[in-house]
Amino acid sequence: MPLLIHLLLVVVVFFLSVVVGVATAGGTYDSAICERSVPCGDHVDIRYPFYLSNTTEVVNDGSSSGHCGYPGLGIICEGGDHAILRLGDHNYTILDISHDNHTVTVADSDVLDGTAGGGDCPRVRHNVTLPPVLTFTAPNNDSIAFFFDCNSTADAVRQPPPYIRPIVCGSFEGRQDRPSFVAAQPDVADETEWFGLCREVVVAPVLKNWLVNKENYDRLGRDGFGAVLKRGFQMSWDPTAGMCHGCEQSGGRCSYDANTTFLGCLCSDGHVSNTDCGSKMSRKRAITIGTSIAAGVLLLLLVVVSFLYIRKRRQYKMSSSSRLLKYTTSGGTPRSRGSSDKFMESGSFHYLQTHHFSYEELEEATDGFSDARELGDGGFGTVYKGELRDGRVVAVKRLYNNSCRRVEQFVNEAAILSRLRHPNLVLFYGCTSSRSRELLLVYEFVPNGTVADHLHGHRAPERALTWPLRLNIAVEAAAALGYLHAVEPPIVHRDVKTNNILLDANFHVKVADFGLSRLFPRDVTHVSTAPQGTPGYVDPEYHQCYQLTDKSDVYSFGVVLVELISSKPAVDVTRDRDEINLAGMAINKIQSCQVDQLVDHELGYSSDEATRKTMTMVAELAFLCLQHNGEMRPPIKEVVDVLRGIQDECRAEKGGKRDAPLASPCSPNTVHAPWDSMSTTPHTSQ
Ligand SMILES: *[C@@H]1O[C@H](CO)[C@@H](O)[C@H](O)[C@H]1NC(C)=O
Ligand SMILES: *[C@@H]1O[C@H](CO)[C@@H](O)[C@H](O)[C@H]1NC(C)=O
Ligand SMILES: *[C@@H]1O[C@H](CO)[C@@H](O)[C@H](O)[C@H]1NC(C)=O
Ligand SMILES: *[C@@H]1O[C@H](CO)[C@@H](O)[C@H](O)[C@H]1NC(C)=O
Ligand SMILES: *[C@@H]1O[C@H](CO)[C@@H](O)[C@H](O)[C@H]1NC(C)=O
Ligand SMILES: *[C@@H]1O[C@H](CO)[C@@H](O)[C@H](O)[C@H]1NC(C)=O
Ligand SMILES: *[C@@H]1O[C@H](CO)[C@@H](O)[C@H](O)[C@H]1NC(C)=O
């Protein structure tokens, strides 16, 4: 104990000596300039830590000059009623200063006075640069991103996601041939592609409470962006940050020079100190700090002593108590999971990148879900074609299973879906919010039907899919699955089939219905409308372990490959008994070297050497994918590589045709084909 008292004394003496040493003078100044409060217009009083930027004569040491206020907070009072704060090299009009809340609200002067042109639809020309002492007032801040003069021939610009609004504002100064867009900035944080497609990108801070209002958000692309810009944005300063804090606590004001270097602490008696004014206030503070540190040291010593004491006692005890201790600590770890779950649930409005459509908007887009708009009836729900108010054509999926709990879960899943981006995956635009009365999913509309339609469905007579085209479909579909298997957490598609492989106008692949299986986990004891995979495509191992893995997708993809070379459906009861399943048929034929009895001869198998060779290679790859034992099947990544190799071979053999366009032109009266066909295999019923 005598040791402790000694320590305490040392600490207190140390702090008292610091306090005595602080108040050293360094010059004088006109104390009036710090107390001044200059009115500028009706709303703004210019006073510390702001200052009138045309009067900055504080003398310190007679060698340097500065102002009384924080660096960067000089205000120009234009015409006596127009307070301007310069941020970076641009003028911002001050709308309000709250000294109690340490906030200042400003708006871009160009936007307010119309020099940006456009009246209600101004064009912002620069990003905001904040001085170091100001920050945006989180969480009340938000920002909107402008994409000016975008390349109208780029796919992404022609079909922008719904949260990127074209600017359709009467007086907006944009170029007719190069459209401009606006979006809530958090919505587009990941849209890196857009930054390259537009001549100029500008991010403008705004007030969040305005933007989270649904009506305002919806009219963002019209006059909404002008309205929100005119309301300005808020910034805060933190008087407790930095070395100025001590000075202010002691009753002084801080002075900085034009280079934002701290010049000194301006004390009310007219002298300039290097640190603070050494008032009673600061002495009291030092003592407080000294005492609390001493108390802290005391506490620490106590803890150490008791720890040593306990350890000593423990040596006499049985080791079982330590085992118990271990057990309880490891039992506590699941807590950390809770916080990440909470994060997932907390998505407010557009903060998860999922865009939320209103039910009414989608009802209107689909003519009240009219039968005429129905595209198909898929595994998880009915799909309708819709047209959004902004003109975008979409596919709206109305899920069968709509219980509240599902909807809650879906909000989390939607966040995952929203992050999936691959050129060969159907783009997920968003869904209704969990508060909406029904769960609807909105996807990009893919116009050219499914691969099943073209192979053996109603569009088979068109014979649109040549062999090189089919090879390309195989490559692209495999690439999409490869992407799903590689994301974190990996996504098993679980329902790979030619009905879920859609084709766009140029016969490029868009794989549909991914990720939904995560939403409807297979539940053996529960009868669910979710498909347990589609007959003819299901991994035979599924019947043993009731679990679908990434290798199950590889199996299903093997069936797709066989369909591509044979033009036959996956299941056909009119075939011989042991050939009803295409997979079984393929394995028999390939094993007995009878590939010629499997393939579609109209593709050129017998007439063209390159075609025969590459079709055989695909048949062999399909054979590997269809292995009964999942572990024997190659991972999808390898399938992609092999297919690419075969495609190169095909192109090389065909020589001159190498650069030929991929697709034959699409007929103008293309039928809008179903998303999923109603019955998974049209040929089975009988
Ligand atoms: C500074 O600006 C204020 C407000 O516009 C004006 O009244 C004052 O005369 C100016 N002072 C100097 C030194 O220019
Ligand atoms: C900013 O305001 C000042 C003072 O009114 C003016 O002289 C200057 O031209 C303005 N700068 C711009 C870029 O508008
Ligand atoms: C300051 O903050 C309080 C509470 O957050 C708020 O009620 C008040 O309106 C704010 N004052 C100004 C001028 O913004
Ligand atoms: C809000 O302000 C914080 C802190 O300055 C910043 O990190 C965040 O990006 C801002 N949010 C938006 C949407 O601008
Ligand atoms: C616009 O995009 C197209 C295709 O994406 C590209 O070929 C063209 O060079 C781009 N034009 C400009 C001016 O960037
Ligand atoms: C504004 O900021 C964005 C993103 O922070 C950047 O991509 C863009 O180039 C900036 N624009 C200008 C005009 O500096
Ligand atoms: C600001 O800094 C520059 C370079 O660091 C220096 O040349 C200049 O004299 C400084 N100005 C003032 C007012 O201290």
Short mmCIF file of C-alpha atoms in Angstrom, two decimals, residues 82-515:
data_model
loop_
_atom_site.label_atom_id
_atom_site.label_comp_id
_atom_site.label_asym_id
_atom_site.label_seq_id
_atom_site.Cartn_x
_atom_site.Cartn_y
_atom_site.Cartn_z
CA HIS A 82 -25.75 36.67 -49.49
CA ALA A 83 -23.43 34.51 -47.39
CA ILE A 84 -21.07 32.44 -49.49
CA LEU A 85 -18.82 29.66 -48.28
CA ARG A 86 -16.16 28.52 -50.66
CA LEU A 87 -15.63 24.76 -50.80
CA GLY A 88 -12.72 23.89 -53.01
CA ASP A 89 -12.94 26.47 -55.80
CA HIS A 90 -16.70 26.76 -55.84
CA ASN A 91 -19.30 28.99 -54.22
CA TYR A 92 -21.95 27.58 -51.92
CA THR A 93 -24.70 29.73 -50.47
CA ILE A 94 -25.22 29.31 -46.73
CA LEU A 95 -28.85 28.50 -45.93
CA ASP A 96 -28.44 28.00 -42.20
CA ILE A 97 -25.84 27.80 -39.45
CA SER A 98 -26.68 26.10 -36.18
CA HIS A 99 -24.06 26.90 -33.55
CA ASP A 100 -25.81 24.67 -31.01
CA ASN A 101 -25.67 21.64 -33.27
CA HIS A 102 -22.38 22.60 -34.95
CA THR A 103 -23.94 22.27 -38.37
CA VAL A 104 -24.03 24.41 -41.47
CA THR A 105 -26.42 23.88 -44.38
CA VAL A 106 -25.38 25.10 -47.82
CA ALA A 107 -26.49 24.77 -51.43
CA ASP A 108 -24.51 25.08 -54.64
CA SER A 109 -24.81 28.78 -55.58
CA ASP A 110 -24.98 27.94 -59.29
CA VAL A 111 -27.99 25.74 -58.65
CA LEU A 112 -29.75 28.36 -56.52
CA ASP A 113 -29.32 31.41 -58.70
CA GLY A 114 -29.85 29.64 -61.98
CA THR A 115 -26.42 30.29 -63.48
CA ALA A 116 -26.15 26.53 -63.91
CA GLY A 117 -28.99 26.95 -66.37
CA GLY A 118 -32.12 24.92 -66.50
CA GLY A 119 -34.16 26.65 -63.79
CA ASP A 120 -35.82 23.68 -62.09
CA CYS A 121 -33.43 21.29 -63.78
CA PRO A 122 -29.96 22.62 -63.07
CA ARG A 123 -26.81 20.90 -64.20
CA VAL A 124 -24.30 20.35 -61.39
CA ARG A 125 -20.81 20.82 -62.67
CA HIS A 126 -18.52 19.81 -59.85
CA ASN A 127 -18.07 17.48 -56.92
CA VAL A 128 -17.86 18.97 -53.44
CA THR A 129 -14.49 19.29 -51.74
CA LEU A 130 -14.79 19.71 -47.98
CA PRO A 131 -12.23 21.53 -45.89
CA PRO A 132 -10.67 19.24 -43.27
CA VAL A 133 -12.72 20.68 -40.43
CA LEU A 134 -16.08 19.84 -42.02
CA THR A 135 -17.73 16.44 -42.54
CA PHE A 136 -21.10 15.44 -43.90
CA THR A 137 -23.54 15.02 -41.05
CA ALA A 138 -24.03 11.27 -40.93
CA PRO A 139 -26.54 9.69 -40.82
CA ASN A 140 -28.65 12.56 -42.18
CA ASN A 141 -26.57 12.78 -45.33
CA ASP A 142 -27.11 11.17 -48.66
CA SER A 143 -25.91 11.89 -52.14
CA ILE A 144 -27.10 11.63 -55.70
CA ALA A 145 -24.92 10.72 -58.65
CA PHE A 146 -25.28 12.32 -62.07
CA PHE A 147 -24.14 10.55 -65.20
CA PHE A 148 -23.89 13.17 -67.91
CA ASP A 149 -23.65 12.59 -71.66
CA CYS A 150 -23.67 8.82 -71.72
CA ASN A 151 -22.86 6.65 -74.71
CA SER A 152 -26.31 5.84 -76.05
CA THR A 153 -25.07 2.85 -78.03
CA ALA A 154 -23.86 0.98 -74.94
CA ASP A 155 -26.17 -1.81 -73.76
CA ALA A 156 -26.16 -0.67 -70.14
CA VAL A 157 -27.26 2.81 -71.19
CA ARG A 158 -30.01 1.59 -73.46
CA GLN A 159 -31.35 -0.70 -70.74
CA PRO A 160 -30.43 1.04 -67.48
CA PRO A 161 -31.49 -0.61 -64.23
CA PRO A 162 -34.61 1.04 -62.81
CA TYR A 163 -32.80 2.86 -60.04
CA ILE A 164 -30.75 4.79 -62.59
CA ARG A 165 -33.24 7.36 -63.87
CA PRO A 166 -32.94 9.03 -67.23
CA ILE A 167 -33.13 12.80 -66.74
CA VAL A 168 -36.36 13.85 -68.39
CA CYS A 169 -36.63 17.42 -67.22
CA GLY A 170 -37.85 20.09 -69.62
CA SER A 171 -35.19 22.75 -69.36
CA PHE A 172 -32.28 20.44 -68.61
CA GLU A 173 -29.25 21.28 -70.73
CA GLY A 174 -28.34 17.89 -72.02
CA ARG A 175 -27.47 16.53 -75.41
CA GLN A 176 -30.17 14.77 -77.34
CA ASP A 177 -27.87 12.04 -78.64
CA ARG A 178 -26.10 11.52 -75.34
CA PRO A 179 -28.61 10.92 -72.54
CA SER A 180 -27.97 11.86 -68.91
CA PHE A 181 -29.03 9.98 -65.79
CA VAL A 182 -29.40 10.48 -62.07
CA ALA A 183 -29.51 7.98 -59.19
CA ALA A 184 -29.27 7.83 -55.44
CA GLN A 185 -25.55 7.39 -54.91
CA PRO A 186 -25.73 4.31 -52.62
CA ASP A 187 -27.73 2.56 -55.34
CA VAL A 188 -24.93 2.93 -57.84
CA ALA A 189 -21.90 2.43 -55.62
CA ASP A 190 -21.17 -0.81 -57.47
CA GLU A 191 -22.05 0.34 -60.98
CA THR A 192 -18.44 0.85 -61.98
CA GLU A 193 -19.30 0.16 -65.61
CA TRP A 194 -21.33 3.36 -65.77
CA PHE A 195 -18.42 5.54 -64.83
CA GLY A 196 -16.75 4.60 -68.12
CA LEU A 197 -19.83 5.05 -70.28
CA CYS A 198 -20.53 8.68 -69.50
CA ARG A 199 -18.49 11.74 -70.24
CA GLU A 200 -18.89 13.18 -66.77
CA VAL A 201 -19.92 11.82 -63.40
CA VAL A 202 -20.73 14.22 -60.59
CA VAL A 203 -21.72 13.29 -57.06
CA ALA A 204 -23.79 15.85 -55.17
CA PRO A 205 -24.52 15.58 -51.44
CA VAL A 206 -28.16 16.06 -50.44
CA LEU A 207 -30.35 15.83 -47.36
CA LYS A 208 -31.40 12.28 -46.69
CA ASN A 209 -34.81 13.03 -45.21
CA TRP A 210 -35.92 14.46 -48.51
CA LEU A 211 -34.72 11.57 -50.61
CA VAL A 212 -36.10 8.77 -48.47
CA ASN A 213 -39.57 10.11 -49.09
CA LYS A 214 -41.02 7.73 -51.68
CA GLU A 215 -42.71 10.41 -53.83
CA ASN A 216 -39.56 12.46 -53.97
CA TYR A 217 -37.43 9.46 -54.81
CA ASP A 218 -39.79 8.55 -57.61
CA ARG A 219 -39.60 11.95 -59.25
CA LEU A 220 -35.83 12.15 -58.99
CA GLY A 221 -35.34 11.91 -62.76
CA ARG A 222 -37.89 14.66 -63.43
CA ASP A 223 -37.80 17.90 -61.43
CA GLY A 224 -36.89 15.99 -58.27
CA PHE A 225 -33.16 16.35 -58.53
CA GLY A 226 -33.42 20.12 -58.93
CA ALA A 227 -35.68 20.33 -55.89
CA VAL A 228 -33.38 18.29 -53.70
CA LEU A 229 -30.28 20.18 -54.82
CA LYS A 230 -31.91 23.48 -53.90
CA ARG A 231 -32.51 22.25 -50.38
CA GLY A 232 -28.77 21.89 -50.05
CA PHE A 233 -26.83 19.63 -47.75
CA GLN A 234 -25.56 19.69 -44.21
CA MET A 235 -22.04 19.61 -42.84
CA SER A 236 -20.78 19.56 -39.24
CA TRP A 237 -17.70 20.70 -37.47
CA ASP A 238 -16.40 19.01 -34.37
CA PRO A 239 -15.09 21.48 -31.77
CA THR A 240 -13.62 18.69 -29.67
CA ALA A 241 -11.34 17.42 -32.42
CA GLY A 242 -7.78 18.57 -32.88
CA MET A 243 -5.49 20.76 -30.87
CA CYS A 244 -7.98 23.62 -30.78
CA HIS A 245 -10.05 21.88 -28.15
CA GLY A 246 -7.79 22.75 -25.24
CA CYS A 247 -7.65 26.37 -26.33
CA GLU A 248 -11.44 26.70 -26.48
CA GLN A 249 -11.85 24.91 -23.15
CA SER A 250 -9.65 27.56 -21.59
CA GLY A 251 -11.84 30.32 -23.01
CA GLY A 252 -9.67 31.09 -26.05
CA ARG A 253 -10.30 31.15 -29.77
CA CYS A 254 -8.15 29.45 -32.35
CA SER A 255 -6.31 31.23 -35.08
CA TYR A 256 -5.05 29.76 -38.33
CA ASP A 257 -3.17 31.26 -41.24
CA ALA A 258 -4.11 31.09 -44.90
CA ASN A 259 -2.17 27.81 -45.17
CA THR A 260 -4.45 26.30 -42.47
CA THR A 261 -1.53 26.18 -40.03
CA PHE A 262 -2.45 26.69 -36.37
CA LEU A 263 -1.08 30.07 -35.32
CA GLY A 264 -2.07 30.18 -31.69
CA CYS A 265 -4.75 30.46 -29.07
CA LEU A 266 -6.31 33.92 -28.88
CA CYS A 267 -7.13 34.67 -25.25
CA SER A 268 -9.83 37.11 -24.17
CA ASP A 269 -7.29 39.40 -22.47
CA GLY A 270 -5.70 40.11 -25.85
CA HIS A 271 -2.62 37.90 -25.64
CA VAL A 272 -1.78 35.00 -27.93
CA SER A 273 -0.75 31.68 -26.44
CA ASN A 274 0.91 28.74 -28.16
CA THR A 275 -1.45 26.22 -26.59
CA ASP A 276 -4.24 27.51 -24.36
CA CYS A 277 -5.09 30.42 -22.11
CA GLY A 278 -4.14 28.67 -18.87
CA SER A 279 -7.30 29.76 -17.10
CA LYS A 280 -8.71 28.22 -13.94
CA MET A 281 -10.71 26.13 -16.29
CA SER A 282 -7.72 24.33 -17.74
CA ARG A 283 -6.04 23.92 -14.37
CA LYS A 284 -9.19 22.28 -13.07
CA ARG A 285 -9.17 20.07 -16.12
CA ALA A 286 -5.60 19.01 -15.58
CA ILE A 287 -6.34 18.11 -11.99
CA THR A 288 -9.38 16.16 -13.06
CA ILE A 289 -7.33 14.26 -15.59
CA GLY A 290 -4.53 13.69 -13.09
CA THR A 291 -6.92 12.35 -10.51
CA SER A 292 -8.66 10.05 -12.92
CA ILE A 293 -5.37 8.68 -14.20
CA ALA A 294 -4.23 8.08 -10.63
CA ALA A 295 -7.52 6.32 -9.93
CA GLY A 296 -7.01 4.27 -13.09
CA VAL A 297 -3.53 3.23 -11.98
CA LEU A 298 -4.89 2.31 -8.55
CA LEU A 299 -7.58 0.18 -10.12
CA LEU A 300 -5.08 -1.52 -12.39
CA LEU A 301 -2.85 -2.36 -9.43
CA LEU A 302 -5.86 -3.77 -7.60
CA VAL A 303 -6.72 -5.93 -10.56
CA VAL A 304 -3.15 -7.20 -10.88
CA VAL A 305 -2.96 -7.99 -7.18
CA SER A 306 -6.25 -9.85 -7.13
CA PHE A 307 -5.26 -11.70 -10.29
CA LEU A 308 -1.99 -12.86 -8.66
CA TYR A 309 -3.92 -13.81 -5.55
CA ILE A 310 -6.50 -15.84 -7.47
CA ARG A 311 -3.83 -17.56 -9.50
CA LYS A 312 -2.00 -18.59 -6.38
CA ARG A 313 -5.16 -20.02 -4.89
CA ARG A 314 -6.01 -21.85 -8.09
CA GLN A 315 -2.79 -23.82 -7.87
CA TYR A 316 -4.26 -25.62 -4.88
CA LYS A 317 -7.51 -26.39 -6.64
CA MET A 318 -8.42 -29.15 -9.03
CA SER A 319 -8.05 -28.40 -12.70
CA SER A 320 -11.73 -29.11 -13.34
CA SER A 321 -12.63 -25.49 -12.68
CA SER A 322 -10.42 -24.35 -15.55
CA ARG A 323 -12.18 -26.74 -17.85
CA LEU A 324 -15.44 -25.20 -16.83
CA LEU A 325 -14.07 -21.76 -17.58
CA LYS A 326 -13.05 -22.82 -21.08
CA TYR A 327 -16.45 -24.28 -21.70
CA THR A 328 -18.30 -21.11 -20.87
CA THR A 329 -16.09 -18.90 -22.99
CA SER A 330 -16.54 -20.97 -26.11
CA GLY A 331 -20.26 -21.09 -25.43
CA GLY A 332 -20.35 -17.34 -25.78
CA THR A 333 -19.10 -17.06 -29.34
CA PRO A 334 -22.40 -17.35 -31.28
CA ARG A 335 -23.14 -13.78 -30.21
CA SER A 336 -21.07 -12.43 -33.05
CA ARG A 337 -23.39 -14.01 -35.56
CA GLY A 338 -26.30 -12.07 -34.19
CA SER A 339 -24.80 -8.77 -35.16
CA SER A 340 -24.32 -9.69 -38.79
CA ASP A 341 -27.88 -11.00 -39.00
CA LYS A 342 -29.00 -7.72 -37.62
CA PHE A 343 -27.05 -5.90 -40.26
CA MET A 344 -28.80 -7.86 -42.96
CA GLU A 345 -32.19 -7.06 -41.53
CA SER A 346 -31.60 -3.41 -41.04
CA GLY A 347 -31.72 -2.41 -44.70
CA SER A 348 -33.69 0.75 -44.93
CA PHE A 349 -34.99 1.90 -48.27
CA HIS A 350 -32.22 1.86 -50.84
CA TYR A 351 -29.36 1.19 -48.51
CA LEU A 352 -29.22 -2.40 -49.44
CA GLN A 353 -28.71 -2.27 -53.13
CA THR A 354 -32.02 -3.99 -53.65
CA HIS A 355 -34.40 -1.67 -55.38
CA HIS A 356 -37.90 -1.77 -53.95
CA PHE A 357 -40.83 -1.35 -56.28
CA SER A 358 -44.26 -0.55 -54.98
CA TYR A 359 -46.93 -3.16 -55.47
CA GLU A 360 -49.12 -0.61 -57.24
CA GLU A 361 -46.39 0.26 -59.69
CA LEU A 362 -46.00 -3.37 -60.72
CA GLU A 363 -49.73 -3.94 -60.80
CA GLU A 364 -50.00 -1.07 -63.22
CA ALA A 365 -47.02 -2.30 -65.24
CA THR A 366 -48.67 -5.68 -65.82
CA ASP A 367 -52.24 -4.44 -66.43
CA GLY A 368 -53.27 -5.88 -63.08
CA PHE A 369 -51.47 -9.18 -63.74
CA SER A 370 -53.67 -9.82 -66.73
CA ASP A 371 -53.59 -13.25 -68.36
CA ALA A 372 -52.61 -11.65 -71.64
CA ARG A 373 -49.38 -10.55 -70.00
CA GLU A 374 -48.52 -13.99 -68.70
CA LEU A 375 -45.19 -15.26 -69.97
CA GLY A 376 -45.20 -18.58 -68.21
CA ASP A 377 -45.71 -20.52 -65.09
CA GLY A 378 -42.43 -21.47 -63.56
CA GLY A 379 -41.18 -23.38 -60.61
CA PHE A 380 -41.68 -20.69 -58.04
CA GLY A 381 -44.40 -18.52 -59.49
CA THR A 382 -46.10 -17.02 -62.49
CA VAL A 383 -44.17 -14.62 -64.70
CA TYR A 384 -45.73 -11.58 -66.34
CA LYS A 385 -44.39 -9.18 -68.87
CA GLY A 386 -44.62 -5.61 -67.67
CA GLU A 387 -43.79 -2.14 -68.72
CA LEU A 388 -42.60 0.29 -66.06
CA ARG A 389 -43.58 3.96 -66.09
CA ASP A 390 -40.13 4.89 -67.33
CA GLY A 391 -40.68 2.70 -70.38
CA ARG A 392 -38.51 -0.22 -69.32
CA VAL A 393 -39.81 -3.70 -70.24
CA VAL A 394 -39.46 -6.19 -67.40
CA ALA A 395 -40.45 -9.68 -66.34
CA VAL A 396 -42.38 -9.69 -63.07
CA LYS A 397 -42.42 -12.89 -61.10
CA ARG A 398 -45.29 -13.40 -58.70
CA LEU A 399 -44.33 -16.03 -56.16
CA TYR A 400 -46.81 -18.71 -55.14
CA ASN A 401 -45.59 -18.97 -51.62
CA ASN A 402 -46.15 -15.65 -50.07
CA SER A 403 -46.27 -16.08 -46.33
CA CYS A 404 -44.94 -13.21 -44.26
CA ARG A 405 -41.99 -15.16 -43.01
CA ARG A 406 -40.92 -15.94 -46.55
CA VAL A 407 -41.12 -12.29 -47.42
CA GLU A 408 -38.98 -11.39 -44.44
CA GLN A 409 -36.38 -13.93 -45.46
CA PHE A 410 -36.54 -12.72 -48.97
CA VAL A 411 -35.42 -9.24 -48.11
CA ASN A 412 -32.12 -10.78 -47.07
CA GLU A 413 -31.90 -12.99 -50.11
CA ALA A 414 -32.72 -10.12 -52.42
CA ALA A 415 -29.66 -8.32 -51.17
CA ILE A 416 -27.60 -11.30 -52.29
CA LEU A 417 -29.37 -11.54 -55.66
CA SER A 418 -28.84 -7.85 -56.24
CA ARG A 419 -25.12 -8.26 -55.99
CA LEU A 420 -25.00 -11.00 -58.61
CA ARG A 421 -23.88 -9.52 -61.89
CA HIS A 422 -22.84 -11.61 -64.85
CA PRO A 423 -23.47 -11.01 -68.56
CA ASN A 424 -25.09 -14.43 -68.81
CA LEU A 425 -27.37 -14.15 -65.81
CA VAL A 426 -30.77 -12.51 -66.05
CA LEU A 427 -30.46 -9.15 -64.33
CA PHE A 428 -32.40 -8.86 -61.09
CA TYR A 429 -33.89 -5.38 -60.89
CA GLY A 430 -35.49 -5.62 -57.47
CA CYS A 431 -38.61 -6.64 -55.63
CA THR A 432 -41.46 -5.29 -53.60
CA SER A 433 -40.53 -4.37 -50.06
CA SER A 434 -41.29 -6.66 -47.16
CA ARG A 435 -44.10 -4.32 -46.17
CA SER A 436 -45.80 -4.79 -49.50
CA ARG A 437 -48.83 -7.01 -49.59
CA GLU A 438 -47.33 -9.45 -52.06
CA LEU A 439 -43.85 -10.55 -52.96
CA LEU A 440 -43.00 -9.73 -56.56
CA LEU A 441 -39.61 -10.05 -58.19
CA VAL A 442 -38.60 -7.88 -61.10
CA TYR A 443 -36.12 -9.03 -63.72
CA GLU A 444 -34.88 -7.81 -67.03
CA PHE A 445 -37.07 -9.05 -69.87
CA VAL A 446 -35.30 -11.44 -72.25
CA PRO A 447 -37.03 -11.47 -75.62
CA ASN A 448 -35.96 -14.52 -77.56
CA GLY A 449 -37.42 -17.51 -75.77
CA THR A 450 -35.76 -20.41 -74.02
CA VAL A 451 -33.23 -22.86 -75.37
CA ALA A 452 -35.88 -25.58 -74.87
CA ASP A 453 -38.26 -23.71 -77.19
CA HIS A 454 -35.65 -23.66 -79.89
CA LEU A 455 -34.39 -27.23 -79.48
CA HIS A 456 -37.65 -29.15 -79.28
CA GLY A 457 -40.39 -26.67 -78.39
CA HIS A 458 -42.67 -24.50 -80.48
CA ARG A 459 -39.80 -22.66 -82.13
CA ALA A 460 -37.86 -25.76 -83.20
CA PRO A 461 -39.14 -25.50 -86.81
CA GLU A 462 -37.23 -22.22 -87.18
CA ARG A 463 -33.99 -24.21 -86.91
CA ALA A 464 -32.36 -21.03 -85.63
CA LEU A 465 -29.72 -22.75 -83.52
CA THR A 466 -26.83 -23.84 -85.71
CA TRP A 467 -24.03 -25.92 -84.22
CA PRO A 468 -21.64 -23.00 -83.57
CA LEU A 469 -24.51 -21.16 -81.90
CA ARG A 470 -25.28 -24.16 -79.70
CA LEU A 471 -21.64 -24.44 -78.75
CA ASN A 472 -21.70 -20.81 -77.75
CA ILE A 473 -24.86 -21.34 -75.69
CA ALA A 474 -23.09 -24.17 -73.88
CA VAL A 475 -20.07 -21.98 -73.13
CA GLU A 476 -22.14 -19.05 -71.88
CA ALA A 477 -24.50 -21.13 -69.75
CA ALA A 478 -21.55 -22.94 -68.17
CA ALA A 479 -19.84 -19.60 -67.52
CA ALA A 480 -22.95 -18.33 -65.70
CA LEU A 481 -23.04 -21.44 -63.51
CA GLY A 482 -19.31 -21.10 -62.94
CA TYR A 483 -19.92 -17.60 -61.65
CA LEU A 484 -22.70 -18.74 -59.29
CA HIS A 485 -20.51 -21.50 -57.90
CA ALA A 486 -17.64 -19.09 -57.37
CA VAL A 487 -19.41 -16.27 -55.52
CA GLU A 488 -19.33 -16.12 -51.74
CA PRO A 489 -21.47 -17.72 -50.45
CA PRO A 490 -21.62 -20.13 -53.40
CA ILE A 491 -25.00 -20.52 -55.04
CA VAL A 492 -26.18 -23.88 -56.32
CA HIS A 493 -28.71 -23.26 -59.05
CA ARG A 494 -30.60 -26.54 -58.35
CA ASP A 495 -32.81 -26.30 -61.40
CA VAL A 496 -30.51 -26.16 -64.42
CA LYS A 497 -32.48 -27.03 -67.54
CA THR A 498 -32.97 -25.73 -71.05
CA ASN A 499 -36.22 -24.10 -69.89
CA ASN A 500 -34.22 -21.87 -67.59
CA ILE A 501 -31.70 -20.82 -70.21
CA LEU A 502 -33.11 -17.76 -71.96
CA LEU A 503 -31.83 -16.20 -75.17
CA ASP A 504 -31.58 -12.54 -75.98
CA ALA A 505 -32.04 -10.99 -79.41
CA ASN A 506 -28.50 -11.98 -80.40
CA PHE A 507 -28.82 -15.50 -79.02
CA HIS A 508 -26.64 -14.76 -76.05
CA VAL A 509 -27.49 -16.72 -72.92
CA LYS A 510 -29.28 -15.36 -69.86
CA VAL A 511 -29.65 -17.98 -67.17
CA ALA A 512 -32.81 -17.51 -65.10
CA ASP A 513 -34.20 -18.65 -61.76
CA PHE A 514 -30.90 -18.77 -59.91
CA GLY A 515 -30.77 -18.07 -56.23
#
